Structure formats: structure tokens, C-alpha cells
């Protein structure tokens, strides 16, 4: 019976490690997606800034065109001043000239503001370009690490599966059924050591007589509290 229990303990150890690895592997896609999202978000923010810069440049060109058109209009109006015959027409044309000058002044202010904004965005984009290179290298490095870890874990999982088959074949089929039943009811841990008369599966004391009987390993024993298979563990 001792050999059978030892094999159960080994089987459980294999399952525990296998479950740990499967848990890691189940998160691989999420980890890779998270890294890709990080890079995509950075790229999208950069694109948004580039679009904003493009809009500002279009506005600047439009303002420049308006200035040129108004300047041409202003020149023609000023040339007409020498040919005006009445004071009323003269004053009206002067007002028109001042209005155009005011409009041009306002447009020039908007152009200056646009230039400042464009300079700011260009500086931001230059910084982001360097940041992107660093982030891209970091993301690619982490993806490579995850890929290597995944290959290593898959290899280890295959080894554990082979070990599980080897040890399970050594266990009495009826005992294996009991093990599976207990495991399913006890949260995945079917076998627990007992040290100092305490079940390490639930941390509850077991009866003295049962504790003494465990030393002999001549029969299967179950914890009265958690119903796990228990075995003697040297202190």
C-alpha cells in the first residue's frame, strides 16, 4: 500500500505542476494581445496627432490664400482712391480698406497661432518617434520571451503527461477511481500529508489512533474533516 500511496503522491504532484503550466499557457494569447494593444494604442495616438497637424497645415494654407486674395483686393482699392470724385465714395472706400486690413490682421493672428500649434505637434511627434522605437523593441522582446516560455512549457507539459501515464499505470485501477473521485470533490487536491497529527489539506487534527495507524501504511486512510486521502509525513 505504501508504494501505491507514494505513486498517488507523485501523480498529484504531476497534476499540480501540469495545472500550473496550463494556467500559464491559457494566458499566453491574452498577454500577446495586451502587448499588441499597447503598441496599437500608441500608433493610433500618433496618427491622431498627425491628422491634427495635417488639418492645421490645411488651415494655414487656406489662411495664406485668404491673405493673398485680400492683399490683392486691398491694392486695387488703394489704387481706386485717386479716382474717387465724391467724399462719400472716398470715405466708403477708406472704410472698406480698413475692414480688409482688420480681417488680414485677424487672419495673421490665426496663422501665428496655427504655426505655434504645428511646432508643438512636430516636437511631440519627434519625441513619440523615439518612444515608439523603444516601445516596439520592448514589445517584440517580451513577445519573444513569451514564445520561448511557451515552447518550454509545452515541452514540459508533454513530459508531465508521459510521467502521469507512467505512474497512473502503476496504481491499482480501483484505487485510481477513488483518487479521481476524491480529487473532484476536494478542489483538485486528493492526497494530503499528515504532520504532527494535523492534515495539511485542511489543517485539522486527526484522531490519535488514526495518526498512529498511518505510520504502518497498510491501508487507505481518509481525513475525517476534508475526506482527502492522507498519508504519514516524517517531520
Coordinates of N, CA and C in Angstrom, one line a residue:
X1 N 0.8 -1.2 0.0 CA 0.0 0.0 0.0 C 0.9 1.3 0.0
X2 N 2.0 1.2 0.7 CA 2.9 2.4 0.7 C 3.3 2.8 -0.7
X3 N 3.7 1.8 -1.5 CA 4.1 2.1 -2.8 C 3.0 2.7 -3.6
X4 N 1.8 2.2 -3.4 CA 0.6 2.7 -4.1 C 0.3 4.2 -3.7
X5 N 0.4 4.5 -2.4 CA 0.2 5.8 -1.9 C 1.3 6.8 -2.4
X6 N 2.6 6.3 -2.4 CA 3.7 7.1 -3.0 C 3.4 7.4 -4.4
X7 N 2.9 6.5 -5.2 CA 2.6 6.8 -6.6 C 1.4 7.8 -6.7
X8 N 0.5 7.7 -5.8 CA -0.6 8.7 -5.8 C -0.1 10.1 -5.5
X9 N 0.9 10.2 -4.6 CA 1.5 11.5 -4.2 C 2.2 12.0 -5.5
X10 N 3.0 11.2 -6.1 CA 3.7 11.6 -7.3 C 2.7 12.0 -8.4
X11 N 1.6 11.3 -8.6 CA 0.6 11.6 -9.6 C 0.0 13.0 -9.3
X12 N -0.2 13.2 -8.0 CA -0.8 14.5 -7.7 C 0.2 15.7 -7.9
X13 N 1.5 15.4 -7.6 CA 2.5 16.4 -7.9 C 2.6 16.7 -9.4
X14 N 2.5 15.7 -10.2 CA 2.5 15.9 -11.6 C 1.3 16.7 -12.1
X15 N 0.1 16.4 -11.5 CA -1.1 17.1 -11.9 C -1.0 18.6 -11.5
X16 N -0.5 18.8 -10.3 CA -0.3 20.2 -9.8 C 0.6 21.0 -10.7
X17 N 1.7 20.5 -11.1 CA 2.6 21.2 -12.0 C 2.0 21.4 -13.4
X18 N 1.3 20.3 -13.8 CA 0.6 20.4 -15.1 C -0.5 21.5 -15.1
X19 N -1.2 21.6 -14.1 CA -2.3 22.6 -13.9 C -1.7 24.0 -13.9
X20 N -0.5 24.1 -13.2 CA 0.2 25.4 -13.1 C 0.6 25.9 -14.5
X21 N 1.2 24.9 -15.3 CA 1.6 25.2 -16.6 C 0.5 25.6 -17.6
X22 N -0.6 24.8 -17.4 CA -1.8 25.0 -18.3 C -2.4 26.4 -18.0
X23 N -2.3 26.8 -16.7 CA -2.8 28.1 -16.4 C -2.0 29.2 -17.1
X24 N -0.7 29.0 -17.1 CA 0.2 30.0 -17.7 C -0.1 30.0 -19.2
X25 N -0.2 28.8 -19.8 CA -0.4 28.7 -21.3 C -1.8 29.4 -21.7
X26 N -2.8 29.2 -20.8 CA -4.1 29.8 -21.1 C -4.1 31.3 -21.2
X27 N -3.0 31.9 -20.6 CA -3.0 33.4 -20.6 C -2.0 33.9 -21.7
X28 N -1.4 33.0 -22.4 CA -0.5 33.5 -23.4 C -1.1 34.4 -24.5
X29 N -2.3 34.0 -25.0 CA -2.9 34.8 -26.0 C -3.3 36.2 -25.5
X30 N -3.8 36.2 -24.2 CA -4.1 37.5 -23.6 C -2.9 38.4 -23.4
X31 N -1.8 37.8 -23.0 CA -0.6 38.5 -22.8 C -0.1 39.1 -24.1
X32 N -0.1 38.3 -25.2 CA 0.3 38.8 -26.5 C -0.6 39.8 -27.0
X33 N -1.9 39.6 -26.8 CA -2.9 40.6 -27.3 C -2.7 42.0 -26.6
X34 N -2.4 41.9 -25.3 CA -2.2 43.1 -24.4 C -1.0 43.9 -25.0
X35 N 0.1 43.1 -25.3 CA 1.3 43.8 -25.9 C 1.0 44.5 -27.2
X36 N 0.2 43.8 -28.0 CA -0.2 44.3 -29.4 C -1.1 45.5 -29.2
X37 N -2.0 45.5 -28.2 CA -2.9 46.6 -28.0 C -2.1 47.8 -27.5
X38 N -1.1 47.6 -26.7 CA -0.3 48.7 -26.2 C 0.4 49.4 -27.4
X39 N 0.9 48.6 -28.3 CA 1.6 49.2 -29.5 C 0.5 49.9 -30.4
X40 N -0.6 49.2 -30.6 CA -1.7 49.8 -31.4 C -2.2 51.1 -30.9
X41 N -2.4 51.2 -29.6 CA -2.9 52.4 -29.0 C -1.9 53.6 -29.2
X42 N -0.6 53.2 -29.0 CA 0.4 54.2 -29.2 C 0.4 54.7 -30.7
X43 N 0.3 53.8 -31.6 CA 0.3 54.1 -33.0 C -1.0 55.0 -33.4
X44 N -2.1 54.6 -32.8 CA -3.3 55.4 -33.0 C -3.2 56.8 -32.5
X45 N -2.6 57.0 -31.3 CA -2.5 58.3 -30.8 C -1.5 59.2 -31.7
X46 N -0.5 58.5 -32.2 CA 0.4 59.2 -33.1 C -0.3 59.6 -34.4
X47 N -1.2 58.7 -34.9 CA -1.9 59.0 -36.1 C -2.9 60.2 -35.9
X48 N -3.5 60.2 -34.7 CA -4.4 61.3 -34.4 C -3.7 62.7 -34.4
X49 N -2.4 62.6 -33.8 CA -1.6 63.9 -33.8 C -1.2 64.3 -35.2
X50 N -0.9 63.3 -36.1 CA -0.6 63.6 -37.5 C -1.7 64.2 -38.2
X51 N -2.9 63.6 -38.0 CA -4.1 64.2 -38.6 C -4.4 65.6 -38.2
X52 N -4.2 65.8 -36.9 CA -4.3 67.2 -36.3 C -3.4 68.1 -37.0
X53 N -2.1 67.7 -37.2 CA -1.1 68.5 -37.8 C -1.5 68.8 -39.3
X54 N -2.0 67.8 -39.9 CA -2.5 67.9 -41.3 C -3.6 68.9 -41.5
X55 N -4.5 68.9 -40.5 CA -5.6 69.9 -40.5 C -5.1 71.3 -40.3
X56 N -4.1 71.4 -39.4 CA -3.6 72.8 -39.1 C -2.8 73.3 -40.4
X57 N -2.1 72.4 -41.1 CA -1.4 72.8 -42.3 C -2.4 73.2 -43.4
X58 N -3.5 72.5 -43.5 CA -4.5 72.9 -44.5 C -5.1 74.2 -44.1
X59 N -5.4 74.4 -42.9 CA -5.9 75.7 -42.4 C -5.0 76.9 -42.7
X60 N -3.7 76.6 -42.5 CA -2.6 77.6 -42.7 C -2.6 78.0 -44.2
X61 N -2.6 77.0 -45.0 CA -2.6 77.3 -46.5 C -3.9 78.1 -46.9
X62 N -5.0 77.7 -46.3 CA -6.2 78.4 -46.6 C -6.2 79.9 -46.1
X63 N -5.6 80.1 -44.9 CA -5.4 81.4 -44.4 C -4.5 82.3 -45.3
X64 N -3.4 81.6 -45.7 CA -2.5 82.3 -46.6 C -3.1 82.7 -47.9
X65 N -4.0 81.8 -48.4 CA -4.7 82.1 -49.7 C -5.6 83.3 -49.5
X66 N -6.3 83.3 -48.3 CA -7.2 84.5 -48.0 C -6.4 85.8 -47.9
X67 N -5.2 85.7 -47.2 CA -4.4 86.9 -47.1 C -4.0 87.4 -48.5
X68 N -3.6 86.5 -49.3 CA -3.1 86.9 -50.7 C -4.3 87.6 -51.5
X69 N -5.5 86.9 -51.3 CA -6.7 87.5 -52.0 C -7.0 88.8 -51.5
X70 N -7.0 89.0 -50.2 CA -7.4 90.3 -49.5 C -6.3 91.3 -49.9
X71 N -5.1 90.9 -49.9 CA -4.0 91.9 -50.2 C -4.2 92.4 -51.7
X72 N -4.5 91.5 -52.6 CA -4.8 91.9 -53.9 C -6.0 92.9 -54.0
X73 N -7.0 92.6 -53.2 CA -8.2 93.4 -53.2 C -7.8 94.8 -52.6
X74 N -7.0 94.7 -51.6 CA -6.6 96.0 -50.9 C -5.8 96.9 -51.8
X75 N -4.9 96.3 -52.6 CA -4.1 97.0 -53.6 C -5.0 97.7 -54.6
X76 N -6.0 97.0 -55.1 CA -6.9 97.6 -56.1 C -7.7 98.7 -55.5
X77 N -8.1 98.5 -54.2 CA -8.9 99.6 -53.6 C -8.1 100.8 -53.4
X78 N -6.8 100.6 -53.0 CA -6.0 101.8 -52.8 C -5.7 102.5 -54.1
X79 N -5.6 101.8 -55.2 CA -5.4 102.4 -56.5 C -6.6 103.2 -56.9
X80 N -7.8 102.8 -56.5 CA -9.0 103.5 -56.8 C -9.2 104.8 -56.1
X81 N -8.5 104.9 -55.0 CA -8.6 106.1 -54.2 C -8.4 107.4 -55.0
X82 N -7.4 107.3 -55.9 CA -7.0 108.5 -56.7 C -8.0 108.9 -57.7
X83 N -9.0 108.0 -57.9 CA -10.0 108.3 -59.0 C -11.4 108.6 -58.4
X84 N -11.5 108.6 -57.1 CA -12.8 108.9 -56.4 C -13.1 110.4 -56.5
X85 N -14.3 110.7 -56.9 CA -14.7 112.1 -57.1 C -15.5 112.7 -56.0
X86 N -16.2 111.8 -55.2 CA -17.1 112.4 -54.1 C -16.5 111.9 -52.8
X87 N -16.7 112.8 -51.8 CA -16.2 112.5 -50.4 C -16.9 111.2 -49.9
X88 N -18.1 111.1 -50.2 CA -18.9 109.9 -49.7 C -18.3 108.6 -50.2
X89 N -18.0 108.6 -51.5 CA -17.4 107.4 -52.1 C -16.0 107.1 -51.5
X90 N -15.3 108.3 -51.3 CA -13.9 108.2 -50.7 C -13.9 107.6 -49.3
X91 N -14.8 108.1 -48.5 CA -14.9 107.6 -47.1 C -15.4 106.1 -47.1
X92 N -16.3 105.8 -48.0 CA -16.7 104.4 -48.1 C -15.6 103.4 -48.5
X93 N -14.8 103.9 -49.4 CA -13.7 103.1 -49.9 C -12.6 103.0 -48.8
X94 N -12.4 104.1 -48.0 CA -11.4 104.0 -46.9 C -11.9 103.0 -45.9
X95 N -13.2 103.0 -45.6 CA -13.7 102.0 -44.6 C -13.5 100.6 -45.1
X96 N -13.7 100.4 -46.4 CA -13.5 99.1 -47.0 C -12.1 98.6 -46.8
X97 N -11.2 99.6 -47.1 CA -9.7 99.3 -47.0 C -9.4 98.9 -45.5
X98 N -9.9 99.7 -44.5 CA -9.6 99.4 -43.1 C -10.2 98.0 -42.7
X99 N -11.4 97.7 -43.2 CA -12.0 96.4 -42.9 C -11.2 95.3 -43.4
X100 N -10.7 95.4 -44.6 CA -9.8 94.4 -45.2 C -8.5 94.2 -44.4
X101 N -8.0 95.4 -43.9 CA -6.7 95.3 -43.1 C -7.0 94.6 -41.8
X102 N -8.2 94.9 -41.2 CA -8.6 94.3 -39.9 C -8.7 92.8 -40.1
X103 N -9.4 92.4 -41.2 CA -9.6 91.0 -41.5 C -8.2 90.3 -41.7
X104 N -7.3 90.9 -42.4 CA -6.0 90.4 -42.6 C -5.2 90.2 -41.3
X105 N -5.4 91.2 -40.4 CA -4.7 91.2 -39.1 C -5.2 90.0 -38.3
X106 N -6.5 89.8 -38.3 CA -7.1 88.7 -37.6 C -6.6 87.3 -38.2
X107 N -6.6 87.3 -39.5 CA -6.1 86.0 -40.1 C -4.7 85.8 -39.8
X108 N -3.8 86.8 -39.8 CA -2.4 86.7 -39.4 C -2.2 86.2 -38.0
X109 N -3.1 86.6 -37.1 CA -3.1 86.1 -35.7 C -3.4 84.6 -35.7
X110 N -4.4 84.3 -36.5 CA -4.8 82.8 -36.5 C -3.6 82.0 -37.1
X111 N -2.9 82.6 -38.1 CA -1.8 81.9 -38.7 C -0.7 81.7 -37.7
X112 N -0.4 82.7 -37.0 CA 0.7 82.6 -35.9 C 0.3 81.6 -34.9
X113 N -0.9 81.6 -34.5 CA -1.4 80.6 -33.5 C -1.3 79.2 -34.1
X114 N -1.6 79.1 -35.4 CA -1.5 77.8 -36.0 C -0.1 77.3 -36.1
X115 N 0.8 78.2 -36.4 CA 2.2 77.9 -36.5 C 2.8 77.4 -35.2
X116 N 2.4 78.0 -34.1 CA 2.8 77.6 -32.8 C 2.3 76.2 -32.5
X117 N 1.0 75.9 -32.8 CA 0.4 74.6 -32.6 C 1.2 73.6 -33.4
X118 N 1.5 73.9 -34.7 CA 2.2 73.0 -35.5 C 3.6 72.7 -35.0
X119 N 4.3 73.7 -34.5 CA 5.6 73.5 -33.9 C 5.5 72.5 -32.7
X120 N 4.5 72.7 -31.9 CA 4.3 71.9 -30.7 C 4.0 70.4 -31.1
X121 N 3.2 70.2 -32.1 CA 2.8 68.9 -32.5 C 4.1 68.2 -33.1
X122 N 4.8 69.0 -33.9 CA 6.0 68.4 -34.6 C 7.0 67.9 -33.5
X123 N 7.2 68.7 -32.4 CA 8.1 68.3 -31.3 C 7.5 67.1 -30.7
X124 N 6.2 67.0 -30.4 CA 5.6 65.8 -29.8 C 5.8 64.6 -30.7
X125 N 5.6 64.8 -32.0 CA 5.8 63.6 -32.9 C 7.2 63.1 -33.0
X126 N 8.2 64.1 -32.9 CA 9.6 63.7 -32.9 C 9.9 62.9 -31.6
X127 N 9.4 63.3 -30.5 CA 9.6 62.6 -29.2 C 8.9 61.2 -29.3
X128 N 7.7 61.2 -29.9 CA 6.9 60.0 -29.9 C 7.6 59.0 -30.9
X129 N 8.3 59.5 -31.9 CA 9.0 58.6 -32.8 C 10.1 57.8 -32.0
X130 N 10.8 58.5 -31.2 CA 11.8 57.8 -30.3 C 11.2 56.9 -29.3
X131 N 10.1 57.3 -28.7 CA 9.4 56.5 -27.8 C 8.8 55.2 -28.5
X132 N 8.3 55.4 -29.7 CA 7.8 54.2 -30.4 C 8.8 53.2 -30.7
X133 N 10.0 53.6 -31.1 CA 11.1 52.7 -31.3 C 11.5 51.9 -30.1
X134 N 11.5 52.6 -28.9 CA 11.8 51.9 -27.7 C 10.7 50.9 -27.3
X135 N 9.4 51.4 -27.4 CA 8.3 50.6 -27.1 C 8.2 49.4 -28.0
X136 N 8.4 49.6 -29.3 CA 8.4 48.5 -30.3 C 9.4 47.4 -29.9
X137 N 10.6 47.9 -29.6 CA 11.7 46.9 -29.2 C 11.3 46.2 -28.0
X138 N 10.7 46.9 -27.0 CA 10.3 46.2 -25.7 C 9.2 45.2 -26.0
X139 N 8.2 45.6 -26.8 CA 7.1 44.7 -27.1 C 7.6 43.4 -27.8
X140 N 8.5 43.6 -28.8 CA 9.0 42.5 -29.6 C 9.8 41.6 -28.7
X141 N 10.6 42.2 -27.8 CA 11.4 41.4 -26.8 C 10.6 40.6 -25.9
X142 N 9.5 41.2 -25.4 CA 8.6 40.5 -24.5 C 7.8 39.3 -25.2
X143 N 7.5 39.6 -26.5 CA 6.8 38.6 -27.3 C 7.7 37.4 -27.5
X144 N 9.0 37.7 -27.8 CA 9.9 36.6 -28.0 C 10.1 35.8 -26.7
X145 N 10.2 36.5 -25.6 CA 10.3 35.8 -24.3 C 9.1 34.9 -24.0
X146 N 7.9 35.4 -24.3 CA 6.7 34.6 -24.1 C 6.7 33.4 -25.0
X147 N 7.1 33.6 -26.3 CA 7.2 32.5 -27.2 C 8.2 31.4 -26.7
X148 N 9.3 31.8 -26.2 CA 10.3 30.9 -25.7 C 9.7 30.1 -24.5
X149 N 9.1 30.9 -23.6 CA 8.5 30.3 -22.4 C 7.4 29.3 -22.8
X150 N 6.6 29.7 -23.8 CA 5.5 28.8 -24.3 C 6.1 27.5 -24.8
X151 N 7.1 27.6 -25.6 CA 7.7 26.4 -26.2 C 8.3 25.5 -25.0
X152 N 8.9 26.1 -24.1 CA 9.5 25.4 -22.9 C 8.4 24.7 -22.1
X153 N 7.3 25.5 -21.9 CA 6.2 25.0 -21.1 C 5.4 23.8 -21.8
X154 N 5.3 24.0 -23.1 CA 4.6 22.9 -23.9 C 5.4 21.6 -23.9
X155 N 6.8 21.8 -23.9 CA 7.6 20.6 -23.9 C 7.5 20.0 -22.5
X156 N 7.6 20.8 -21.4 CA 7.5 20.2 -20.1 C 6.1 19.6 -19.9
X157 N 5.0 20.2 -20.4 CA 3.7 19.6 -20.3 C 3.6 18.2 -20.9
X158 N 4.3 18.1 -22.1 CA 4.3 16.8 -22.8 C 5.0 15.7 -21.9
X159 N 6.1 16.2 -21.3 CA 6.9 15.3 -20.4 C 6.0 14.9 -19.2
X160 N 5.3 15.8 -18.6 CA 4.5 15.5 -17.5 C 3.3 14.6 -17.8
X161 N 2.8 14.8 -19.0 CA 1.7 13.9 -19.5 C 2.2 12.4 -19.6
X162 N 3.5 12.3 -20.1 CA 4.1 11.0 -20.2 C 4.3 10.4 -18.8
X163 N 4.8 11.3 -17.8 CA 5.0 10.8 -16.5 C 3.7 10.4 -15.8
X164 N 2.6 11.2 -16.1 CA 1.3 10.8 -15.5 C 0.9 9.5 -15.9
X165 N 1.0 9.2 -17.2 CA 0.6 7.9 -17.7 C 1.4 6.8 -17.1
X166 N 2.7 7.0 -16.9 CA 3.6 6.0 -16.3 C 3.3 5.7 -14.9
X167 N 3.0 6.7 -14.1 CA 2.7 6.5 -12.7 C 1.3 6.0 -12.5
X168 N 0.3 6.5 -13.3 CA -1.0 6.0 -13.2 C -1.2 4.5 -13.6
X169 N -0.3 4.1 -14.5 CA -0.4 2.7 -14.9 C 0.1 1.7 -13.7
X170 N 0.8 2.3 -12.8 CA 1.3 1.5 -11.6 C 0.3 1.4 -10.5
X171 N -0.7 2.2 -10.6 CA -1.7 2.3 -9.5 C -2.9 1.4 -9.8
X172 N -3.3 0.7 -8.8 CA -4.5 -0.2 -8.9 C -5.7 0.6 -9.4
X173 N -6.3 0.1 -10.5 CA -7.5 0.8 -11.1 C -8.5 1.2 -10.1
X174 N -8.8 0.4 -9.2 CA -9.9 0.7 -8.2 C -9.4 1.9 -7.3
X175 N -8.2 1.9 -6.9 CA -7.6 3.0 -6.1 C -7.6 4.3 -6.9
X176 N -7.3 4.1 -8.2 CA -7.3 5.3 -9.1 C -8.6 5.9 -9.2
X177 N -9.7 5.1 -9.3 CA -11.1 5.6 -9.3 C -11.4 6.4 -8.0
X178 N -10.9 5.9 -6.9 CA -11.1 6.5 -5.6 C -10.4 7.9 -5.6
X179 N -9.2 7.9 -6.1 CA -8.4 9.1 -6.2 C -9.1 10.2 -7.0
X180 N -9.6 9.8 -8.2 CA -10.3 10.7 -9.1 C -11.5 11.3 -8.4
X181 N -12.3 10.4 -7.7 CA -13.5 10.8 -7.0 C -13.2 11.9 -5.9
X182 N -12.2 11.5 -5.1 CA -11.8 12.5 -4.0 C -11.3 13.8 -4.6
X183 N -10.4 13.7 -5.6 CA -9.9 14.9 -6.2 C -11.0 15.8 -6.7
X184 N -12.0 15.3 -7.4 CA -13.1 16.1 -7.9 C -13.9 16.8 -6.8
X185 N -14.0 16.1 -5.7 CA -14.7 16.7 -4.6 C -13.9 17.6 -3.7
X186 N -12.6 17.5 -3.7 CA -11.7 18.2 -2.8 C -11.0 19.3 -3.5
X187 N -11.5 19.9 -4.6 CA -10.9 21.1 -5.2 C -9.6 20.8 -5.9
X188 N -9.4 19.5 -6.4 CA -8.3 19.2 -7.2 C -7.1 18.6 -6.4
X189 N -7.2 18.6 -5.1 CA -6.1 18.0 -4.3 C -6.7 16.8 -3.5
X190 N -6.3 15.6 -4.0 CA -6.9 14.4 -3.4 C -6.1 13.8 -2.3
X191 N -4.8 14.1 -2.3 CA -3.9 13.4 -1.3 C -3.2 14.5 -0.4
X192 N -3.2 14.3 0.9 CA -2.7 15.3 1.8 C -1.8 14.6 2.8
X193 N -0.6 15.2 3.1 CA 0.3 14.6 4.1 C -0.3 15.0 5.5
X194 N 0.1 14.2 6.5 CA -0.2 14.5 7.9 C 1.1 14.6 8.7
X195 N 1.2 15.8 9.3 CA 2.4 16.1 10.1 C 1.9 16.6 11.5
X196 N 2.5 16.0 12.5 CA 2.2 16.3 13.9 C 0.7 16.2 14.1
X197 N 0.1 15.1 13.6 CA -1.3 14.8 13.8 C -2.3 15.9 13.1
X198 N -1.7 16.6 12.2 CA -2.6 17.6 11.5 C -2.6 17.4 10.0
X199 N -3.8 17.3 9.4 CA -3.9 17.1 8.0 C -3.5 18.4 7.3
X200 N -2.6 18.3 6.4 CA -2.1 19.6 5.8 C -3.0 20.0 4.6
X201 N -4.1 19.2 4.4 CA -5.0 19.6 3.3 C -6.1 20.5 3.9
X202 N -6.4 20.4 5.2 CA -7.4 21.2 5.8 C -7.0 21.8 7.1
X203 N -5.8 21.5 7.6 CA -5.2 22.0 8.8 C -6.1 21.6 10.0
X204 N -6.7 20.4 10.0 CA -7.5 20.0 11.1 C -6.8 18.8 11.7
X205 N -6.9 18.6 13.0 CA -6.3 17.5 13.7 C -7.1 16.2 13.3
X206 N -6.3 15.1 13.3 CA -6.9 13.8 13.1 C -6.8 13.0 14.4
X207 N -7.7 12.0 14.6 CA -7.6 11.2 15.9 C -6.3 10.5 16.1
X208 N -5.9 10.4 17.3 CA -4.5 9.9 17.7 C -4.4 8.5 17.1
X209 N -5.4 7.6 17.3 CA -5.2 6.2 16.8 C -5.0 6.2 15.3
X210 N -5.8 7.0 14.5 CA -5.6 7.1 13.1 C -4.2 7.6 12.7
X211 N -3.7 8.5 13.5 CA -2.4 9.1 13.3 C -1.3 8.0 13.4
X212 N -1.5 7.2 14.5 CA -0.6 6.1 14.7 C -0.7 5.0 13.6
X213 N -1.9 4.8 13.2 CA -2.1 3.8 12.1 C -1.5 4.2 10.8
X214 N -1.4 5.5 10.6 CA -0.8 6.0 9.3 C 0.6 5.5 9.1
X215 N 1.4 5.4 10.2 CA 2.8 5.0 10.1 C 2.9 3.7 9.4
X216 N 2.0 2.8 9.6 CA 2.1 1.4 9.0 C 1.9 1.4 7.5
X217 N 1.1 2.4 7.0 CA 0.8 2.4 5.6 C 0.3 1.1 5.1
X218 N -0.6 0.4 5.9 CA -1.1 -0.9 5.4 C -2.5 -0.8 4.9
X219 N -3.1 0.4 4.9 CA -4.5 0.6 4.4 C -4.7 2.1 4.0
X220 N -5.7 2.3 3.2 CA -6.0 3.6 2.8 C -6.8 4.4 3.9
X221 N -6.3 5.6 4.2 CA -7.0 6.4 5.3 C -7.5 7.7 4.7
X222 N -8.6 8.2 5.3 CA -9.2 9.4 4.8 C -9.3 10.4 6.0
X223 N -9.0 11.7 5.7 CA -9.2 12.7 6.8 C -10.6 12.8 7.1
X224 N -10.9 12.7 8.4 CA -12.3 12.8 8.9 C -13.0 14.2 8.6
X225 N -12.1 15.2 8.4 CA -12.6 16.6 8.1 C -12.8 16.9 6.7
X226 N -11.8 16.7 5.9 CA -11.9 17.1 4.4 C -12.1 15.9 3.5
X227 N -12.0 14.7 4.0 CA -12.2 13.4 3.3 C -11.1 13.2 2.2
X228 N -10.0 13.9 2.3 CA -8.9 13.6 1.4 C -8.1 12.3 1.9
X229 N -7.5 11.7 0.9 CA -6.6 10.5 1.2 C -5.4 11.1 2.0
X230 N -5.1 10.5 3.1 CA -4.0 11.1 3.9 C -2.9 10.0 4.1
X231 N -1.6 10.5 4.3 CA -0.5 9.6 4.4 C 0.5 10.2 5.4
X232 N 1.3 9.3 6.0 CA 2.3 9.8 7.0 C 3.4 10.5 6.4
X233 N 3.7 11.7 7.0 CA 4.8 12.5 6.5 C 5.8 12.7 7.7
X234 N 7.1 12.3 7.4 CA 8.0 12.4 8.5 C 8.3 13.9 8.8
X235 N 8.4 14.2 10.1 CA 8.7 15.6 10.5 C 10.2 15.8 10.5

